[in-house]
Amino acid sequence: MAANNASAAHSRGWYSHHHSVKSARTTTRTTTTCSSCSLSSSSSATQTTGVRRRRGEIIVPNAIIQRKAGSNYSETSVQFWKYQGLGNDFILVDNRESEVPKISPERAALLCDRNFGIGADGVIFAMPSPDPAKFDYKMTIYNSDGSEPEMCGNGIRCLARFVADLDKDQRGKKYNVSTLAGLIVPEVREDGQVAVDMGTPILNASNVPSTLKDCERSHEMTVDGEKWLANAVGMGNPHCVVYKKANGEMISDVYGLDLPKIGPIFEKHETFPAKTNTEFVQVVDKGRVKMRVWERGAGCTLACGTGACATVVAGVIEGHVDRKCVVELPGGPLEIEWREIDDKIIMTGPAEPTFEGTTALGV
Ligand code: ZDP
């Protein structure tokens, strides 16, 4: 890294890393692995980019199959920044000059691939405000399979830190961000942590959307022959929260669960017509739980902000936890508070830049 480059990066508080793809690889072999349990998975695929095809044990993203040899450089190169919140990592794009995302969903899926692309759980665009009187920016996000979720808790912390870093904003600034789940308000605090007003949870089953009878209590779901008790919670995006088996047995070792096996079955279960994120929760005490997540469209990730919020909401409804609770994810802890006075959820956690670069890789 050139010295002037390094000092420019230092003055912004992080190191610069120029990402470029030099060799035109034609091989199409890659695997999908679970980042928090290192197991291969065959089923974290995909809505908008089509089903990933299996070749033996090898899962090949469609974006790569469709790419013709020698065509992996696109006309346009895109500058990006990489951020992570508790190991949930995102490619950030400054898209504030245009209403149209600079990267297509198919290209996003390719760039998120950890072997053929940059590697990320999703791509997030800082978009222009749809209504400057109400919002500072809009957040658009694609999952690693190219599908578009309504909201992303870790992602919005990264977005806030990203625009604060770009504009060299004072710490303590709050941003009114427009999302498909409505107004969400992150604040980059003095200590670099980002506290987000995530709004109120959706506790009307058909709005989650879920066909479970209601959100007031847990309901039985059969997955791979086993009966679980699940709560439906909406955070803009759908969540299915599981604390116990239908026989009343609480989850006692969340790391003993075979997520790549059961996660995809929950994800596509008929009781969640828009598919679902699923959180598996082990209670430590009323103020602390361990949670692992299987994300819709992204598989096993190290953290899920909206999932941590849904975990506390379901835990309070079921009497397992207090309204103020630390959710320990594979990537680290998130502080969640479901406020009694206004029903809003405040999520507090880190968001850090890791590198920036330019890519011409495309489909
Ligand atoms: O709802 C979905 O399809 C999720 N995969 C979106 C991403 C949610 C995320 N894990 C979060 O932190 O809320 C990024």
PDB file of N, CA and C and ligand atoms in Angstrom, residues 47 85 88-90 121-122 124 141-145 147-157 198 235-239 267 274-277 279 293-299 301-309 334 347, ligand 1:
ATOM      1  N   GLN A  47     -34.059 -16.527  -4.408  1.00  0.00           N
ATOM      2  CA  GLN A  47     -35.348 -16.180  -4.989  1.00  0.00           C
ATOM      3  C   GLN A  47     -35.167 -15.553  -6.358  1.00  0.00           C
ATOM      4  N   GLY A  85     -20.913  -5.629  10.911  1.00  0.00           N
ATOM      5  CA  GLY A  85     -21.475  -5.439  12.245  1.00  0.00           C
ATOM      6  C   GLY A  85     -21.593  -6.810  12.872  1.00  0.00           C
ATOM      7  N   ASN A  88     -21.588  -9.746  10.494  1.00  0.00           N
ATOM      8  CA  ASN A  88     -22.572  -9.696   9.407  1.00  0.00           C
ATOM      9  C   ASN A  88     -22.003  -8.635   8.467  1.00  0.00           C
ATOM     10  N   ASP A  89     -21.524  -9.065   7.286  1.00  0.00           N
ATOM     11  CA  ASP A  89     -20.716  -8.141   6.486  1.00  0.00           C
ATOM     12  C   ASP A  89     -21.399  -7.740   5.182  1.00  0.00           C
ATOM     13  N   PHE A  90     -21.149  -6.497   4.809  1.00  0.00           N
ATOM     14  CA  PHE A  90     -21.870  -5.911   3.675  1.00  0.00           C
ATOM     15  C   PHE A  90     -20.942  -5.115   2.764  1.00  0.00           C
ATOM     16  N   ASP A 121     -22.508 -10.762   3.097  1.00  0.00           N
ATOM     17  CA  ASP A 121     -23.866 -11.280   3.346  1.00  0.00           C
ATOM     18  C   ASP A 121     -24.911 -10.470   2.587  1.00  0.00           C
ATOM     19  N   GLY A 122     -24.515  -9.338   2.011  1.00  0.00           N
ATOM     20  CA  GLY A 122     -25.472  -8.529   1.266  1.00  0.00           C
ATOM     21  C   GLY A 122     -24.803  -7.290   0.693  1.00  0.00           C
ATOM     22  N   ILE A 124     -25.492  -3.135   0.217  1.00  0.00           N
ATOM     23  CA  ILE A 124     -26.343  -2.044   0.712  1.00  0.00           C
ATOM     24  C   ILE A 124     -26.020  -0.764  -0.057  1.00  0.00           C
ATOM     25  N   ILE A 141     -31.275  -2.710   0.055  1.00  0.00           N
ATOM     26  CA  ILE A 141     -30.377  -3.837   0.346  1.00  0.00           C
ATOM     27  C   ILE A 141     -30.761  -5.059  -0.482  1.00  0.00           C
ATOM     28  N   TYR A 142     -29.744  -5.763  -0.957  1.00  0.00           N
ATOM     29  CA  TYR A 142     -29.949  -7.073  -1.568  1.00  0.00           C
ATOM     30  C   TYR A 142     -29.265  -8.117  -0.685  1.00  0.00           C
ATOM     31  N   ASN A 143     -29.953  -9.217  -0.444  1.00  0.00           N
ATOM     32  CA  ASN A 143     -29.337 -10.355   0.231  1.00  0.00           C
ATOM     33  C   ASN A 143     -28.255 -10.958  -0.664  1.00  0.00           C
ATOM     34  N   SER A 144     -27.495 -11.912  -0.114  1.00  0.00           N
ATOM     35  CA  SER A 144     -26.401 -12.504  -0.897  1.00  0.00           C
ATOM     36  C   SER A 144     -26.906 -13.371  -2.045  1.00  0.00           C
ATOM     37  N   ASP A 145     -28.208 -13.673  -2.076  1.00  0.00           N
ATOM     38  CA  ASP A 145     -28.745 -14.394  -3.245  1.00  0.00           C
ATOM     39  C   ASP A 145     -29.428 -13.438  -4.222  1.00  0.00           C
ATOM     40  N   SER A 147     -31.998 -11.424  -3.560  1.00  0.00           N
ATOM     41  CA  SER A 147     -33.360 -11.038  -3.170  1.00  0.00           C
ATOM     42  C   SER A 147     -33.303  -9.742  -2.337  1.00  0.00           C
ATOM     43  N   GLU A 148     -34.426  -9.030  -2.297  1.00  0.00           N
ATOM     44  CA  GLU A 148     -34.449  -7.726  -1.608  1.00  0.00           C
ATOM     45  C   GLU A 148     -35.296  -7.787  -0.349  1.00  0.00           C
ATOM     46  N   PRO A 149     -34.676  -7.747   0.835  1.00  0.00           N
ATOM     47  CA  PRO A 149     -35.467  -7.733   2.066  1.00  0.00           C
ATOM     48  C   PRO A 149     -35.961  -6.327   2.395  1.00  0.00           C
ATOM     49  N   GLU A 150     -36.928  -6.256   3.307  1.00  0.00           N
ATOM     50  CA  GLU A 150     -37.511  -4.968   3.689  1.00  0.00           C
ATOM     51  C   GLU A 150     -36.574  -4.200   4.616  1.00  0.00           C
ATOM     52  N   MET A 151     -35.845  -4.953   5.450  1.00  0.00           N
ATOM     53  CA  MET A 151     -35.044  -4.285   6.483  1.00  0.00           C
ATOM     54  C   MET A 151     -33.846  -5.141   6.847  1.00  0.00           C
ATOM     55  N   CYS A 152     -32.882  -4.502   7.479  1.00  0.00           N
ATOM     56  CA  CYS A 152     -31.670  -5.187   7.892  1.00  0.00           C
ATOM     57  C   CYS A 152     -31.064  -4.413   9.056  1.00  0.00           C
ATOM     58  N   GLY A 153     -31.109  -5.009  10.223  1.00  0.00           N
ATOM     59  CA  GLY A 153     -30.676  -4.315  11.447  1.00  0.00           C
ATOM     60  C   GLY A 153     -29.185  -4.050  11.480  1.00  0.00           C
ATOM     61  N   ASN A 154     -28.375  -5.080  11.231  1.00  0.00           N
ATOM     62  CA  ASN A 154     -26.928  -4.869  11.210  1.00  0.00           C
ATOM     63  C   ASN A 154     -26.559  -3.968  10.054  1.00  0.00           C
ATOM     64  N   GLY A 155     -27.266  -4.142   8.943  1.00  0.00           N
ATOM     65  CA  GLY A 155     -26.979  -3.368   7.749  1.00  0.00           C
ATOM     66  C   GLY A 155     -27.221  -1.886   7.968  1.00  0.00           C
ATOM     67  N   ILE A 156     -28.261  -1.532   8.719  1.00  0.00           N
ATOM     68  CA  ILE A 156     -28.551  -0.099   8.879  1.00  0.00           C
ATOM     69  C   ILE A 156     -27.543   0.549   9.824  1.00  0.00           C
ATOM     70  N   ARG A 157     -26.968  -0.241  10.742  1.00  0.00           N
ATOM     71  CA  ARG A 157     -25.867   0.302  11.552  1.00  0.00           C
ATOM     72  C   ARG A 157     -24.668   0.598  10.650  1.00  0.00           C
ATOM     73  N   MET A 198     -35.521   0.986  16.016  1.00  0.00           N
ATOM     74  CA  MET A 198     -35.989   0.044  14.997  1.00  0.00           C
ATOM     75  C   MET A 198     -37.499   0.096  14.817  1.00  0.00           C
ATOM     76  N   MET A 235     -40.391  -7.558  11.866  1.00  0.00           N
ATOM     77  CA  MET A 235     -39.559  -6.365  12.096  1.00  0.00           C
ATOM     78  C   MET A 235     -39.474  -5.584  10.779  1.00  0.00           C
ATOM     79  N   GLY A 236     -40.540  -5.628  10.016  1.00  0.00           N
ATOM     80  CA  GLY A 236     -40.498  -5.188   8.616  1.00  0.00           C
ATOM     81  C   GLY A 236     -40.253  -6.418   7.776  1.00  0.00           C
ATOM     82  N   ASN A 237     -39.251  -7.193   8.163  1.00  0.00           N
ATOM     83  CA  ASN A 237     -39.041  -8.506   7.542  1.00  0.00           C
ATOM     84  C   ASN A 237     -39.569  -9.592   8.488  1.00  0.00           C
ATOM     85  N   PRO A 238     -39.876 -10.776   7.949  1.00  0.00           N
ATOM     86  CA  PRO A 238     -40.488 -11.818   8.785  1.00  0.00           C
ATOM     87  C   PRO A 238     -39.479 -12.596   9.637  1.00  0.00           C
ATOM     88  N   HIS A 239     -39.907 -12.935  10.851  1.00  0.00           N
ATOM     89  CA  HIS A 239     -39.061 -13.740  11.743  1.00  0.00           C
ATOM     90  C   HIS A 239     -39.873 -14.841  12.406  1.00  0.00           C
ATOM     91  N   GLU A 267     -37.101 -21.798   6.712  1.00  0.00           N
ATOM     92  CA  GLU A 267     -37.116 -20.661   5.774  1.00  0.00           C
ATOM     93  C   GLU A 267     -38.256 -20.777   4.774  1.00  0.00           C
ATOM     94  N   ALA A 274     -43.882 -15.485   2.726  1.00  0.00           N
ATOM     95  CA  ALA A 274     -42.807 -14.706   2.085  1.00  0.00           C
ATOM     96  C   ALA A 274     -41.445 -15.266   2.507  1.00  0.00           C
ATOM     97  N   LYS A 275     -41.429 -16.542   2.967  1.00  0.00           N
ATOM     98  CA  LYS A 275     -40.245 -17.167   3.570  1.00  0.00           C
ATOM     99  C   LYS A 275     -39.923 -16.436   4.874  1.00  0.00           C
ATOM    100  N   THR A 276     -38.933 -16.959   5.599  1.00  0.00           N
ATOM    101  CA  THR A 276     -38.664 -16.323   6.897  1.00  0.00           C
ATOM    102  C   THR A 276     -37.220 -16.461   7.334  1.00  0.00           C
ATOM    103  N   ASN A 277     -36.807 -15.519   8.167  1.00  0.00           N
ATOM    104  CA  ASN A 277     -35.579 -15.645   8.947  1.00  0.00           C
ATOM    105  C   ASN A 277     -35.961 -16.448  10.191  1.00  0.00           C
ATOM    106  N   GLU A 279     -34.745 -17.663  14.163  1.00  0.00           N
ATOM    107  CA  GLU A 279     -33.811 -17.513  15.276  1.00  0.00           C
ATOM    108  C   GLU A 279     -34.003 -18.668  16.252  1.00  0.00           C
ATOM    109  N   VAL A 293     -28.872 -17.762  14.006  1.00  0.00           N
ATOM    110  CA  VAL A 293     -29.873 -17.394  13.013  1.00  0.00           C
ATOM    111  C   VAL A 293     -29.629 -18.118  11.693  1.00  0.00           C
ATOM    112  N   TRP A 294     -30.745 -18.479  11.055  1.00  0.00           N
ATOM    113  CA  TRP A 294     -30.729 -18.895   9.657  1.00  0.00           C
ATOM    114  C   TRP A 294     -31.489 -17.815   8.901  1.00  0.00           C
ATOM    115  N   GLU A 295     -30.769 -17.059   8.065  1.00  0.00           N
ATOM    116  CA  GLU A 295     -31.393 -15.920   7.396  1.00  0.00           C
ATOM    117  C   GLU A 295     -32.009 -16.299   6.059  1.00  0.00           C
ATOM    118  N   ARG A 296     -33.182 -15.762   5.846  1.00  0.00           N
ATOM    119  CA  ARG A 296     -33.812 -15.857   4.531  1.00  0.00           C
ATOM    120  C   ARG A 296     -32.877 -15.248   3.489  1.00  0.00           C
ATOM    121  N   GLY A 297     -32.614 -16.026   2.454  1.00  0.00           N
ATOM    122  CA  GLY A 297     -31.822 -15.479   1.345  1.00  0.00           C
ATOM    123  C   GLY A 297     -30.344 -15.314   1.624  1.00  0.00           C
ATOM    124  N   ALA A 298     -29.877 -15.659   2.809  1.00  0.00           N
ATOM    125  CA  ALA A 298     -28.449 -15.482   3.112  1.00  0.00           C
ATOM    126  C   ALA A 298     -27.875 -16.656   3.898  1.00  0.00           C
ATOM    127  N   GLY A 299     -28.741 -17.524   4.432  1.00  0.00           N
ATOM    128  CA  GLY A 299     -28.268 -18.711   5.143  1.00  0.00           C
ATOM    129  C   GLY A 299     -27.780 -18.411   6.547  1.00  0.00           C
ATOM    130  N   THR A 301     -25.670 -16.853   9.119  1.00  0.00           N
ATOM    131  CA  THR A 301     -24.782 -15.689   9.223  1.00  0.00           C
ATOM    132  C   THR A 301     -24.330 -15.531  10.672  1.00  0.00           C
ATOM    133  N   LEU A 302     -23.345 -14.663  10.885  1.00  0.00           N
ATOM    134  CA  LEU A 302     -22.787 -14.496  12.236  1.00  0.00           C
ATOM    135  C   LEU A 302     -23.658 -13.612  13.122  1.00  0.00           C
ATOM    136  N   ALA A 303     -24.567 -12.870  12.519  1.00  0.00           N
ATOM    137  CA  ALA A 303     -25.411 -11.980  13.323  1.00  0.00           C
ATOM    138  C   ALA A 303     -26.609 -11.512  12.516  1.00  0.00           C
ATOM    139  N   CYS A 304     -27.668 -11.129  13.220  1.00  0.00           N
ATOM    140  CA  CYS A 304     -28.862 -10.602  12.562  1.00  0.00           C
ATOM    141  C   CYS A 304     -29.517  -9.615  13.509  1.00  0.00           C
ATOM    142  N   GLY A 305     -29.497  -8.351  13.125  1.00  0.00           N
ATOM    143  CA  GLY A 305     -30.026  -7.301  13.997  1.00  0.00           C
ATOM    144  C   GLY A 305     -31.528  -7.381  14.164  1.00  0.00           C
ATOM    145  N   THR A 306     -32.243  -7.496  13.039  1.00  0.00           N
ATOM    146  CA  THR A 306     -33.698  -7.612  13.152  1.00  0.00           C
ATOM    147  C   THR A 306     -34.047  -8.894  13.908  1.00  0.00           C
ATOM    148  N   GLY A 307     -33.240  -9.945  13.700  1.00  0.00           N
ATOM    149  CA  GLY A 307     -33.484 -11.225  14.387  1.00  0.00           C
ATOM    150  C   GLY A 307     -33.271 -11.107  15.889  1.00  0.00           C
ATOM    151  N   ALA A 308     -32.281 -10.317  16.311  1.00  0.00           N
ATOM    152  CA  ALA A 308     -32.045 -10.114  17.746  1.00  0.00           C
ATOM    153  C   ALA A 308     -33.233  -9.377  18.370  1.00  0.00           C
ATOM    154  N   CYS A 309     -33.784  -8.394  17.633  1.00  0.00           N
ATOM    155  CA  CYS A 309     -34.969  -7.670  18.130  1.00  0.00           C
ATOM    156  C   CYS A 309     -36.159  -8.625  18.253  1.00  0.00           C
ATOM    157  N   LEU A 334     -25.382  -8.041  21.062  1.00  0.00           N
ATOM    158  CA  LEU A 334     -26.199  -6.864  20.735  1.00  0.00           C
ATOM    159  C   LEU A 334     -27.072  -6.557  21.947  1.00  0.00           C
ATOM    160  N   MET A 347     -31.879  -0.974  19.359  1.00  0.00           N
ATOM    161  CA  MET A 347     -30.806  -1.968  19.189  1.00  0.00           C
ATOM    162  C   MET A 347     -29.471  -1.232  19.180  1.00  0.00           C
TER     163      MET A 347
HETATM  164  O1  ZDP B   1     -35.164 -10.626   5.790  1.00  0.00           O
HETATM  165  C1  ZDP B   1     -34.190 -11.037   5.169  1.00  0.00           C
HETATM  166  O2  ZDP B   1     -34.295 -11.526   4.026  1.00  0.00           O
HETATM  167  C2  ZDP B   1     -32.815 -10.913   5.848  1.00  0.00           C
HETATM  168  N1  ZDP B   1     -31.900 -11.851   5.272  1.00  0.00           N
HETATM  169  C3  ZDP B   1     -32.366  -9.507   5.699  1.00  0.00           C
HETATM  170  C4  ZDP B   1     -31.081  -9.219   6.437  1.00  0.00           C
HETATM  171  C5  ZDP B   1     -31.301  -9.101   7.928  1.00  0.00           C
HETATM  172  C6  ZDP B   1     -30.023  -8.937   8.709  1.00  0.00           C
HETATM  173  N2  ZDP B   1     -29.444 -10.136   9.104  1.00  0.00           N
HETATM  174  C7  ZDP B   1     -30.243  -8.071   9.934  1.00  0.00           C
HETATM  175  O3  ZDP B   1     -29.257  -7.760  10.589  1.00  0.00           O
HETATM  176  O4  ZDP B   1     -31.353  -7.670  10.254  1.00  0.00           O
HETATM  177  C8  ZDP B   1     -28.933  -8.376   7.922  1.00  0.00           C
END
